[in-house]
């Protein structure tokens, strides 16, 4: 929240056991941990909150939210949930059974978690280009249809309840999926008679990239592109904390009335009645307004250009970053940035901690800590890339803040040769260890 002294940060991060999640927000100057629920609501959203209708059933705030979602996506059936993972929990309770296989581009952690929790498997069929940070490809979130075809051959369509496409693909760096690819996924799914669900947290950012990068869409409005994207799916789950620009919320939207009916049972059990699903009326009112704002070109352009501005400042200094830049974050290639730190000492985490110590900026490791241990062998899973994510909240920071962040990374980059050791684990939880892990410095 405020600038701090390095000596204070040394003490705070030691007290936090070198886990950035353990810091208090007042110990952080610029918070780039996540863009989830951290955006600033507009005055129009705040004023919509004042007219929230808190009726248990059939509230006007729900009606407005439903109309907004249907007009944006074309899906007639809408179920609110308290956040994105809750939408997954409800929908997968209907769709996913033990032994199932769910292909798609790289699944988000909670999506994968909810699939694996049901003793099913999530298969990543993202195109290979996504794993090379310096290779230019305009749509690194695309699904490799050939890889999916193989899975269908191996497992058979009986074990594949749906295909999930994440737009934009968070796990590969906020990378978009092209309209051409969404169409290809649709016709592939039709050939097997399998439904397609979009994990849609950053659907508006995906539409922006289609407009900017895909031939034939230059003159389409964002809303036209959004509508066309969703016409390739049978339904969606949504974390409204991203492109809904609200602090909390989520929903499911579907074409099929029978699927909707089955899901309502679980919604009532886990979330709340079907016209609020864990959200207050005022929160649904703010979300309806947020969805309208997030699907304007002007908003998206200023949002994504701010993210890219930071990426350009870093690249100018030779700092290795994932290219092209994604929608919500800049991913720094920590493996290339800190070549002397052994991977057993958590390269991504080492860089994220250096950034905090240098500047009070909180970033997040996307590397070995996050990848966790193999459930069978209990060995560390080493991902292909050790990354640090600089995630930009919506409508919160200025260009000056971006310059400060870039300067911090430049300072570290200049003395990168001196950084040769990392950290070891003192405590870790059996799953999702990165949230609560405790570390010590190797000197
Ligand atoms: C954030 C996110 C989720 C989970 O949503 P929560 O609101 O955090 O529960 C699911 N999928 C994607 C792609 C996300 O970015």
XYZ file of C-alpha atoms and ligand atoms in Angstrom:
458
model
C 0.000 0.000 0.000
C 2.870 2.401 0.863
C 6.514 2.501 -0.126
C 8.670 0.719 2.464
C 12.328 0.252 3.346
C 14.316 -2.756 2.231
C 15.222 -3.549 5.847
C 11.493 -3.735 6.725
C 10.789 -5.969 3.764
C 13.650 -8.296 4.759
C 12.001 -8.761 8.146
C 8.423 -9.051 6.803
C 9.264 -11.670 4.197
C 11.261 -13.657 6.752
C 8.255 -13.549 9.097
C 6.120 -14.662 6.111
C 8.438 -17.714 5.756
C 9.343 -16.534 2.260
C 5.813 -17.131 1.010
C 4.362 -14.042 -0.692
C 0.808 -15.187 0.097
C 1.631 -14.758 3.791
C 2.367 -11.037 3.494
C -0.074 -8.487 4.880
C -1.364 -6.168 2.159
C 0.079 -3.116 3.948
C 3.528 -4.687 3.496
C 3.029 -4.623 -0.291
C 3.527 -1.466 -2.361
C 2.214 -2.612 -5.767
C 0.235 -5.834 -5.702
C 0.594 -7.917 -8.871
C -0.271 -11.247 -7.225
C -3.487 -11.661 -9.210
C -6.095 -9.854 -11.296
C -8.834 -11.882 -9.601
C -11.323 -9.769 -7.685
C -8.751 -6.976 -7.395
C -10.173 -4.597 -10.015
C -11.720 -1.225 -9.215
C -15.457 -0.908 -9.785
C -16.696 2.085 -11.779
C -19.056 4.748 -10.424
C -21.772 3.150 -12.569
C -21.195 -0.188 -10.840
C -21.291 1.429 -7.409
C -24.499 3.204 -8.234
C -26.002 -0.049 -9.569
C -25.243 -1.578 -6.176
C -27.470 0.996 -4.527
C -30.440 -0.352 -6.484
C -29.735 -4.011 -5.691
C -32.905 -6.036 -5.170
C -32.376 -8.460 -2.280
C -35.493 -10.587 -2.813
C -34.791 -14.234 -2.077
C -36.460 -15.385 -5.301
C -36.925 -13.628 -8.624
C -35.009 -10.443 -7.799
C -34.807 -7.738 -10.443
C -31.027 -7.716 -10.070
C -30.995 -11.365 -11.172
C -33.290 -10.561 -14.106
C -30.994 -7.787 -15.256
C -27.922 -10.013 -14.883
C -29.578 -12.825 -16.811
C -30.663 -10.490 -19.628
C -27.140 -9.106 -19.874
C -25.545 -12.563 -20.023
C -28.071 -13.874 -22.548
C -27.685 -10.855 -24.780
C -23.872 -11.136 -24.677
C -23.559 -14.908 -25.073
C -26.827 -16.178 -26.510
C -27.187 -18.727 -23.665
C -30.797 -18.659 -22.363
C -30.211 -20.418 -19.007
C -28.191 -18.729 -16.265
C -27.241 -19.895 -12.761
C -25.337 -17.497 -10.489
C -22.622 -18.939 -8.201
C -20.380 -17.330 -5.606
C -17.259 -17.578 -7.787
C -15.750 -19.454 -10.735
C -14.718 -22.646 -8.947
C -18.239 -22.910 -7.539
C -19.600 -22.852 -11.089
C -17.193 -25.695 -11.879
C -18.283 -27.621 -8.806
C -21.972 -27.365 -9.740
C -21.594 -28.127 -13.445
C -19.064 -30.948 -13.001
C -21.307 -32.551 -10.366
C -23.647 -33.182 -13.290
C -21.166 -33.815 -16.091
C -18.005 -35.496 -14.732
C -17.819 -39.058 -13.352
C -15.027 -41.295 -12.106
C -12.736 -42.469 -14.903
C -13.740 -39.685 -17.298
C -11.277 -37.777 -19.443
C -11.701 -34.051 -20.095
C -9.568 -32.604 -22.896
C -9.049 -28.954 -23.810
C -6.320 -26.333 -23.851
C -4.416 -26.031 -20.531
C -7.002 -26.250 -17.737
C -6.943 -23.723 -14.925
C -5.877 -25.165 -11.517
C -9.332 -25.121 -9.923
C -10.856 -26.626 -13.070
C -8.295 -29.396 -13.022
C -8.822 -29.734 -9.271
C -12.568 -30.223 -9.651
C -12.016 -32.787 -12.407
C -9.375 -34.744 -10.441
C -11.431 -34.547 -7.245
C -14.023 -36.641 -9.115
C -11.311 -39.199 -9.999
C -11.353 -38.104 -13.633
C -8.417 -36.687 -15.650
C -7.807 -33.383 -17.384
C -5.714 -33.578 -20.568
C -3.847 -30.575 -21.884
C -4.101 -30.445 -25.686
C -2.683 -26.930 -26.181
C -0.592 -26.385 -29.329
C 3.157 -26.963 -28.826
C 3.986 -23.337 -29.668
C 2.646 -22.340 -26.223
C 5.737 -23.799 -24.542
C 8.307 -21.676 -26.345
C 8.315 -18.217 -24.724
C 10.262 -16.512 -27.484
C 8.323 -17.961 -30.422
C 5.727 -15.598 -31.862
C 2.287 -17.112 -32.357
C -0.776 -14.843 -32.196
C -2.989 -17.474 -30.513
C -0.945 -19.567 -28.099
C -4.128 -20.647 -26.328
C -5.252 -22.696 -29.360
C -6.242 -26.324 -29.022
C -4.322 -28.897 -31.055
C -7.113 -30.859 -32.735
C -4.710 -33.691 -33.595
C -3.864 -34.227 -29.907
C -7.578 -34.305 -29.111
C -8.264 -36.781 -31.889
C -5.630 -39.080 -30.343
C -7.341 -38.909 -26.957
C -10.689 -39.806 -28.496
C -9.019 -42.766 -30.217
C -7.413 -43.958 -26.993
C -10.276 -43.431 -24.535
C -13.388 -43.422 -26.725
C -16.057 -40.753 -26.645
C -18.031 -42.598 -23.927
C -15.416 -41.524 -21.373
C -15.249 -37.922 -22.620
C -18.173 -35.931 -21.168
C -17.098 -32.582 -22.647
C -14.287 -30.504 -24.096
C -13.298 -27.442 -22.039
C -11.744 -24.466 -23.808
C -10.333 -21.760 -21.529
C -10.569 -18.257 -23.026
C -8.058 -16.705 -22.631
C -5.851 -19.584 -21.569
C -4.640 -18.521 -18.120
C -2.166 -21.354 -17.613
C -0.205 -20.632 -20.801
C 0.095 -16.933 -19.988
C -3.296 -15.341 -20.682
C -2.950 -16.422 -24.301
C -5.974 -16.112 -26.589
C -7.768 -18.711 -28.694
C -8.598 -17.744 -32.283
C -12.110 -17.815 -33.713
C -10.834 -20.211 -36.372
C -9.696 -22.587 -33.623
C -12.981 -22.287 -31.698
C -14.779 -23.202 -34.927
C -12.473 -26.167 -35.455
C -13.114 -27.373 -31.890
C -16.864 -27.017 -32.497
C -16.885 -29.091 -35.650
C -14.556 -31.674 -34.093
C -16.882 -31.959 -31.062
C -19.904 -32.263 -33.366
C -18.276 -35.132 -35.203
C -18.222 -37.043 -31.876
C -21.415 -35.577 -30.429
C -19.605 -34.185 -27.353
C -20.504 -30.815 -25.758
C -18.086 -27.879 -25.578
C -17.874 -25.738 -22.441
C -15.912 -22.482 -22.297
C -14.091 -21.588 -19.096
C -14.714 -17.925 -19.739
C -13.030 -15.800 -17.022
C -11.312 -13.557 -19.611
C -13.658 -13.944 -22.578
C -13.695 -10.188 -23.301
C -9.894 -10.026 -23.459
C -10.018 -13.005 -25.827
C -12.456 -11.110 -28.063
C -10.124 -8.103 -28.078
C -7.240 -10.258 -29.333
C -9.436 -11.722 -32.079
C -10.320 -8.210 -33.214
C -6.688 -7.065 -33.152
C -4.915 -10.190 -34.423
C -7.304 -12.309 -36.499
C -7.915 -11.538 -40.148
C -11.521 -10.681 -40.971
C -12.465 -9.375 -37.503
C -10.929 -5.870 -37.673
C -14.294 -4.247 -38.227
C -16.377 -6.384 -35.882
C -17.438 -4.941 -32.538
C -16.312 -6.686 -29.354
C -19.905 -7.699 -28.670
C -20.275 -9.239 -32.127
C -17.093 -11.230 -31.604
C -18.197 -12.329 -28.113
C -21.518 -13.542 -29.491
C -19.815 -15.462 -32.285
C -17.303 -17.034 -29.861
C -20.040 -18.322 -27.574
C -22.035 -19.639 -30.533
C -19.279 -22.294 -30.733
C -20.048 -23.572 -27.211
C -22.888 -25.364 -25.451
C -22.300 -23.542 -22.232
C -19.862 -21.675 -20.040
C -18.506 -21.354 -16.535
C -17.419 -17.909 -15.435
C -15.295 -16.370 -12.718
C -16.800 -12.883 -12.596
C -13.776 -11.709 -10.590
C -11.927 -11.268 -13.880
C -13.826 -9.853 -16.878
C -16.936 -9.191 -14.764
C -14.826 -6.532 -12.946
C -16.398 -7.370 -9.576
C -14.690 -8.452 -6.366
C -16.663 -11.686 -5.994
C -19.018 -13.724 -8.170
C -19.449 -16.311 -10.883
C -22.046 -18.049 -13.025
C -22.955 -20.898 -15.342
C -24.785 -20.249 -18.611
C -26.152 -23.016 -20.839
C -28.111 -23.780 -23.981
C -29.612 -27.047 -22.759
C -32.649 -26.821 -20.539
C -32.229 -30.374 -19.264
C -28.593 -29.779 -18.276
C -29.683 -26.552 -16.593
C -32.358 -28.445 -14.668
C -29.866 -31.037 -13.427
C -27.424 -28.313 -12.404
C -30.057 -26.381 -10.434
C -30.213 -29.184 -7.850
C -26.517 -28.853 -7.102
C -26.731 -25.068 -7.222
C -29.398 -25.111 -4.530
C -27.366 -27.583 -2.475
C -23.988 -25.854 -2.670
C -24.605 -22.221 -3.617
C -28.082 -20.912 -2.938
C -31.424 -20.544 -4.622
C -31.299 -20.410 -8.439
C -31.847 -16.644 -8.697
C -28.951 -15.696 -6.433
C -26.562 -18.676 -6.049
C -24.383 -17.174 -3.334
C -24.501 -13.597 -4.608
C -26.271 -10.617 -3.075
C -28.729 -8.734 -5.278
C -26.435 -5.701 -5.226
C -23.492 -7.843 -6.322
C -25.488 -9.180 -9.278
C -26.401 -5.590 -10.188
C -22.721 -4.566 -10.159
C -21.812 -7.629 -12.231
C -24.415 -6.889 -14.911
C -22.955 -3.403 -15.246
C -19.367 -4.724 -15.148
C -20.044 -7.126 -18.033
C -21.340 -4.231 -20.137
C -18.218 -2.187 -19.436
C -15.778 -5.058 -19.958
C -17.121 -5.664 -23.460
C -16.395 -2.165 -24.779
C -13.387 -1.696 -27.036
C -12.278 1.460 -25.190
C -12.016 -0.297 -21.841
C -10.244 -3.351 -23.279
C -7.799 -1.257 -25.256
C -6.689 0.762 -22.228
C -6.517 -2.361 -20.048
C -4.502 -4.522 -22.415
C -2.283 -1.692 -23.615
C -1.279 -1.039 -20.013
C -0.243 -4.673 -19.612
C 1.693 -4.515 -22.879
C 3.367 -1.256 -21.898
C 4.946 -3.069 -18.950
C 5.985 -5.946 -21.235
C 7.660 -3.548 -23.654
C 9.593 -1.777 -20.881
C 10.927 -5.157 -19.729
C 11.841 -6.340 -23.211
C 13.754 -3.135 -23.906
C 16.118 -4.099 -21.097
C 16.567 -7.595 -22.471
C 14.473 -9.249 -19.752
C 13.115 -12.588 -21.041
C 9.305 -12.521 -21.126
C 6.593 -14.681 -22.705
C 5.751 -13.411 -26.183
C 3.400 -12.249 -27.470
C 2.114 -10.639 -24.293
C -1.116 -12.048 -22.919
C -4.156 -10.142 -21.738
C -3.901 -9.921 -17.971
C -0.260 -10.375 -17.090
C 3.355 -10.350 -18.186
C 5.106 -13.662 -17.611
C 8.831 -13.395 -16.916
C 10.897 -16.426 -17.912
C 12.681 -16.942 -14.586
C 14.697 -19.888 -15.892
C 16.382 -17.603 -18.429
C 16.513 -14.648 -15.998
C 18.351 -16.551 -13.213
C 20.397 -19.222 -15.017
C 22.598 -19.975 -11.969
C 19.881 -20.944 -9.485
C 19.381 -24.748 -9.543
C 15.826 -25.811 -10.323
C 15.751 -27.786 -7.043
C 15.959 -24.394 -5.283
C 12.801 -22.954 -6.882
C 13.930 -20.501 -9.553
C 10.566 -18.794 -10.063
C 10.018 -18.294 -6.344
C 13.586 -16.996 -5.960
C 12.930 -14.320 -8.565
C 9.522 -13.391 -7.135
C 11.150 -12.941 -3.708
C 13.975 -10.838 -5.186
C 11.366 -8.577 -6.788
C 9.615 -8.104 -3.454
C 12.844 -7.412 -1.580
C 13.995 -4.978 -4.251
C 10.800 -2.990 -4.580
C 7.821 -4.065 -2.440
C 6.124 -5.338 -5.621
C 4.331 -8.648 -5.054
C 4.331 -11.012 -8.044
C 3.578 -14.734 -8.079
C 5.561 -17.851 -8.942
C 4.226 -20.012 -11.757
C 6.745 -22.819 -11.551
C 7.815 -25.815 -9.488
C 6.096 -24.780 -6.246
C 2.804 -24.406 -8.100
C 3.325 -27.591 -10.122
C 3.500 -29.499 -6.810
C 4.526 -33.137 -6.349
C 3.539 -36.150 -8.409
C 0.667 -37.756 -6.465
C 2.219 -41.248 -6.927
C 5.975 -40.779 -6.555
C 5.831 -37.623 -4.335
C 8.727 -36.225 -6.398
C 8.685 -32.568 -7.432
C 7.084 -32.070 -10.845
C 9.363 -29.745 -12.812
C 7.327 -27.789 -15.369
C 8.833 -26.927 -18.725
C 8.907 -23.262 -17.767
C 9.825 -21.515 -14.523
C 7.891 -18.264 -14.600
C 7.021 -15.237 -12.524
C 3.668 -13.653 -13.304
C 3.207 -9.894 -13.015
C -0.582 -9.729 -12.983
C -2.226 -6.371 -13.540
C -5.480 -5.615 -11.681
C -8.145 -3.822 -13.725
C -8.394 -0.039 -13.463
C -6.155 0.191 -10.374
C -2.626 1.247 -11.329
C -1.141 3.978 -13.524
C 1.663 4.036 -16.061
C 3.931 5.396 -13.318
C 3.400 2.227 -11.350
C 4.346 0.192 -14.433
C 7.571 2.209 -14.789
C 8.394 1.500 -11.145
C 7.850 -2.237 -11.634
C 10.008 -2.239 -14.764
C 12.803 -0.371 -12.941
C 12.736 -2.926 -10.124
C 13.164 -5.817 -12.546
C 15.894 -3.961 -14.445
C 17.863 -3.484 -11.219
C 17.700 -7.177 -10.447
C 18.551 -8.094 -14.033
C 21.754 -6.063 -13.818
C 22.949 -8.073 -10.823
C 21.493 -11.435 -11.885
C 24.946 -13.079 -12.036
C 25.267 -12.613 -8.264
C 22.082 -14.580 -7.573
C 23.160 -18.203 -7.429
C 21.135 -19.803 -4.656
C 17.459 -20.161 -3.854
C 15.292 -21.676 -1.135
C 14.396 -24.986 0.454
C 11.029 -26.136 1.798
C 10.482 -26.265 5.568
C 6.757 -27.080 5.491
C 4.303 -27.999 2.766
C 0.670 -29.128 2.606
C -0.170 -32.398 0.797
C -1.972 -30.564 -2.054
C -2.009 -26.980 -3.415
C 1.150 -26.409 -1.416
C 2.066 -23.030 -2.926
C -0.574 -21.171 -0.899
C 0.804 -22.193 2.493
C 4.336 -23.435 1.844
C 7.089 -22.264 4.236
C 10.626 -21.819 2.960
C 14.116 -20.981 4.151
C 16.912 -19.286 2.342
C 19.904 -21.346 1.187
C 23.043 -19.303 1.792
C -10.003 -17.581 -11.742
C -10.328 -18.658 -12.679
C -11.154 -19.730 -12.299
C -11.674 -19.910 -10.892
O -12.443 -18.837 -10.506
P -12.554 -18.314 -8.996
O -13.504 -17.164 -9.124
O -11.178 -17.895 -8.558
O -13.090 -19.417 -8.176
C -11.451 -20.683 -13.256
N -10.947 -20.610 -14.494
C -10.140 -19.599 -14.893
C -9.623 -19.559 -16.288
C -9.805 -18.597 -13.993
O -8.973 -17.620 -14.385
